[in-house]
CSV table of C-alpha atoms in Angstrom, one decimal:
chain,number,residue,atom,x,y,z
A,246,UNK,CA,102.1,111.6,85.7
A,247,UNK,CA,101.6,114.6,85.2
A,248,UNK,CA,104.0,117.9,86.1
A,249,UNK,CA,101.0,119.7,88.1
A,250,UNK,CA,100.3,117.2,90.0
A,251,UNK,CA,102.8,116.9,92.5
A,252,UNK,CA,103.0,121.0,93.2
A,253,UNK,CA,99.2,121.2,92.8
A,254,UNK,CA,99.1,118.5,96.0
A,255,UNK,CA,101.7,120.1,97.7
A,256,UNK,CA,100.1,123.6,98.0
A,257,UNK,CA,96.8,121.9,99.0
A,258,UNK,CA,98.0,120.0,102.3
A,259,UNK,CA,100.0,123.3,102.6
A,260,UNK,CA,97.6,125.2,102.3
A,261,UNK,CA,95.1,123.2,104.1
A,262,UNK,CA,97.4,123.4,107.3
A,263,UNK,CA,95.9,127.2,108.0
A,264,UNK,CA,92.1,126.2,108.1
A,265,UNK,CA,93.2,123.5,110.2
A,266,UNK,CA,94.5,126.0,113.0
A,267,UNK,CA,91.2,127.7,112.1
A,268,UNK,CA,89.0,125.1,113.0
A,269,UNK,CA,91.2,123.8,116.1
A,270,UNK,CA,91.0,127.2,117.4
A,271,UNK,CA,87.5,127.6,116.8
A,272,UNK,CA,85.4,124.4,117.3
A,273,UNK,CA,83.1,124.0,120.4
A,274,UNK,CA,84.7,121.0,122.0
A,275,UNK,CA,81.0,119.1,121.4
A,276,UNK,CA,78.9,119.5,119.3
A,277,UNK,CA,74.8,116.7,119.3
A,278,UNK,CA,74.4,116.5,115.8
A,279,UNK,CA,71.2,114.8,114.0
A,280,UNK,CA,71.7,111.6,112.3
A,281,UNK,CA,74.6,110.2,114.2
A,282,UNK,CA,74.4,106.8,114.2
A,283,UNK,CA,73.2,107.0,109.9
A,284,UNK,CA,76.8,108.5,109.9
A,285,UNK,CA,78.7,105.4,111.6
A,286,UNK,CA,75.9,103.1,109.6
A,287,UNK,CA,76.8,105.0,106.4
A,288,UNK,CA,80.9,105.1,107.2
A,289,UNK,CA,80.6,101.4,108.6
A,290,UNK,CA,79.0,100.0,105.4
A,291,UNK,CA,81.4,101.9,102.8
A,292,UNK,CA,84.4,100.6,105.0
A,293,UNK,CA,83.0,97.0,104.4
A,294,UNK,CA,82.9,97.5,100.7
A,295,UNK,CA,86.1,98.4,100.7
A,296,UNK,CA,87.3,95.5,102.6
A,297,UNK,CA,85.8,93.5,99.7
A,298,UNK,CA,87.1,95.4,97.3
A,299,UNK,CA,90.8,94.2,97.8
A,300,UNK,CA,89.7,90.2,97.8
A,301,UNK,CA,88.2,90.4,94.1
A,302,UNK,CA,91.2,92.7,93.3
A,303,UNK,CA,92.9,89.9,93.7
A,304,UNK,CA,91.1,87.2,92.8
A,305,UNK,CA,91.6,88.5,89.4
A,306,UNK,CA,94.1,90.4,89.6
A,307,UNK,CA,93.0,93.5,88.9
A,308,UNK,CA,95.1,96.5,88.2
A,309,UNK,CA,92.7,98.3,91.0
A,310,UNK,CA,94.1,95.6,94.1
A,311,UNK,CA,96.8,98.6,95.4
A,312,UNK,CA,94.4,101.7,94.9
A,313,UNK,CA,91.9,99.9,96.8
A,314,UNK,CA,94.1,98.4,99.5
A,315,UNK,CA,95.3,101.8,100.0
A,316,UNK,CA,91.8,103.2,100.7
A,317,UNK,CA,90.7,100.1,102.8
A,318,UNK,CA,93.6,101.2,104.9
A,319,UNK,CA,93.5,104.6,105.0
A,320,UNK,CA,89.3,104.5,106.3
A,321,UNK,CA,90.1,101.8,108.4
A,322,UNK,CA,92.9,103.9,110.4
A,323,UNK,CA,90.1,107.3,110.2
A,324,UNK,CA,87.5,104.5,112.0
A,325,UNK,CA,90.0,103.8,114.7
A,326,UNK,CA,91.1,107.5,115.1
A,327,UNK,CA,87.2,108.2,115.2
A,328,UNK,CA,86.0,105.6,117.6
A,329,UNK,CA,88.8,106.0,119.6
A,330,UNK,CA,88.2,110.3,119.5
A,331,UNK,CA,83.8,109.8,119.8
A,332,UNK,CA,84.3,107.1,122.7
A,333,UNK,CA,81.8,108.9,125.8
A,334,UNK,CA,81.9,106.8,127.9
A,335,UNK,CA,85.3,104.9,129.7
A,336,UNK,CA,83.2,101.6,128.9
A,337,UNK,CA,83.5,102.7,124.8
A,338,UNK,CA,86.9,104.2,125.0
A,339,UNK,CA,88.4,101.1,126.2
A,340,UNK,CA,86.1,98.6,123.3
A,341,UNK,CA,87.6,101.3,120.6
A,342,UNK,CA,91.0,101.2,121.6
A,343,UNK,CA,91.3,97.5,121.9
A,344,UNK,CA,89.4,97.5,118.5
A,345,UNK,CA,91.5,99.9,117.1
A,346,UNK,CA,95.1,97.8,119.0
A,347,UNK,CA,94.2,94.1,118.0
A,348,UNK,CA,91.7,94.2,114.8
A,349,UNK,CA,91.8,98.1,112.8
A,350,UNK,CA,95.2,99.1,112.4
A,351,UNK,CA,96.5,95.4,112.1
A,352,UNK,CA,94.2,95.1,109.2
A,353,UNK,CA,95.2,98.6,107.5
A,354,UNK,CA,98.9,97.5,107.9
A,355,UNK,CA,97.5,93.7,106.6
A,356,UNK,CA,96.1,96.2,103.6
A,357,UNK,CA,99.1,98.0,102.8
A,358,UNK,CA,101.5,95.1,102.7
A,359,UNK,CA,99.0,93.6,100.0
A,360,UNK,CA,99.3,97.3,98.4
A,361,UNK,CA,102.7,96.8,98.5
A,362,UNK,CA,103.3,93.9,97.2
A,363,UNK,CA,100.4,94.5,94.6
A,364,UNK,CA,103.2,97.1,93.7
A,365,UNK,CA,106.5,95.2,93.6
A,366,UNK,CA,103.9,91.9,91.3
A,367,UNK,CA,102.9,94.4,88.9
A,368,UNK,CA,106.1,96.1,88.4
A,369,UNK,CA,107.7,92.6,88.1
A,370,UNK,CA,105.1,91.8,85.0
A,371,UNK,CA,105.8,94.9,83.2
A,372,UNK,CA,109.6,94.1,83.3
A,373,UNK,CA,108.6,90.4,82.2
A,374,UNK,CA,106.2,91.5,79.1
A,375,UNK,CA,109.3,94.3,78.3
A,376,UNK,CA,112.0,91.6,78.5
A,377,UNK,CA,109.1,88.9,76.3
A,378,UNK,CA,108.2,92.0,74.0
A,379,UNK,CA,111.9,91.9,73.1
A,380,UNK,CA,113.0,89.1,72.6
A,381,UNK,CA,109.8,88.3,70.2
A,382,UNK,CA,111.3,91.0,68.3
A,383,UNK,CA,114.7,90.4,68.0
A,384,UNK,CA,113.7,86.8,67.0
A,385,UNK,CA,111.1,88.1,64.0
A,386,UNK,CA,114.4,90.1,63.5
A,387,UNK,CA,116.8,86.5,62.8
A,388,UNK,CA,118.5,88.0,66.5
A,389,UNK,CA,118.1,86.0,69.0
């Protein structure tokens, strides 16, 4: 990883805090919007695709399994958050909380488990490959 990545992302993350404070102080509590249904439909389609991606990654033993599982977890947490906070009626709020607690957050946790497990598996595979290369190198020199 290039050296600039950590400081750049730190500056960006910390720099976002003042902007967030400005938004918190200036945004209205209510806002009507056009295409509300389309926005949620599009988000849910993206979430569905991102949930399929780890399945494909796991089946293909792909190197992008970890990233896709992490992205799916992130989208699930965002979905739970915005479902709860955008609920209008008490019934919607209760349903959103139930879905968050019993579906979205547990599936997000499972996605993070998959991401972590795939990272460990990849690291183990790299160690085994390095070991095999050393063994081949030693055997080709006649020292085993």
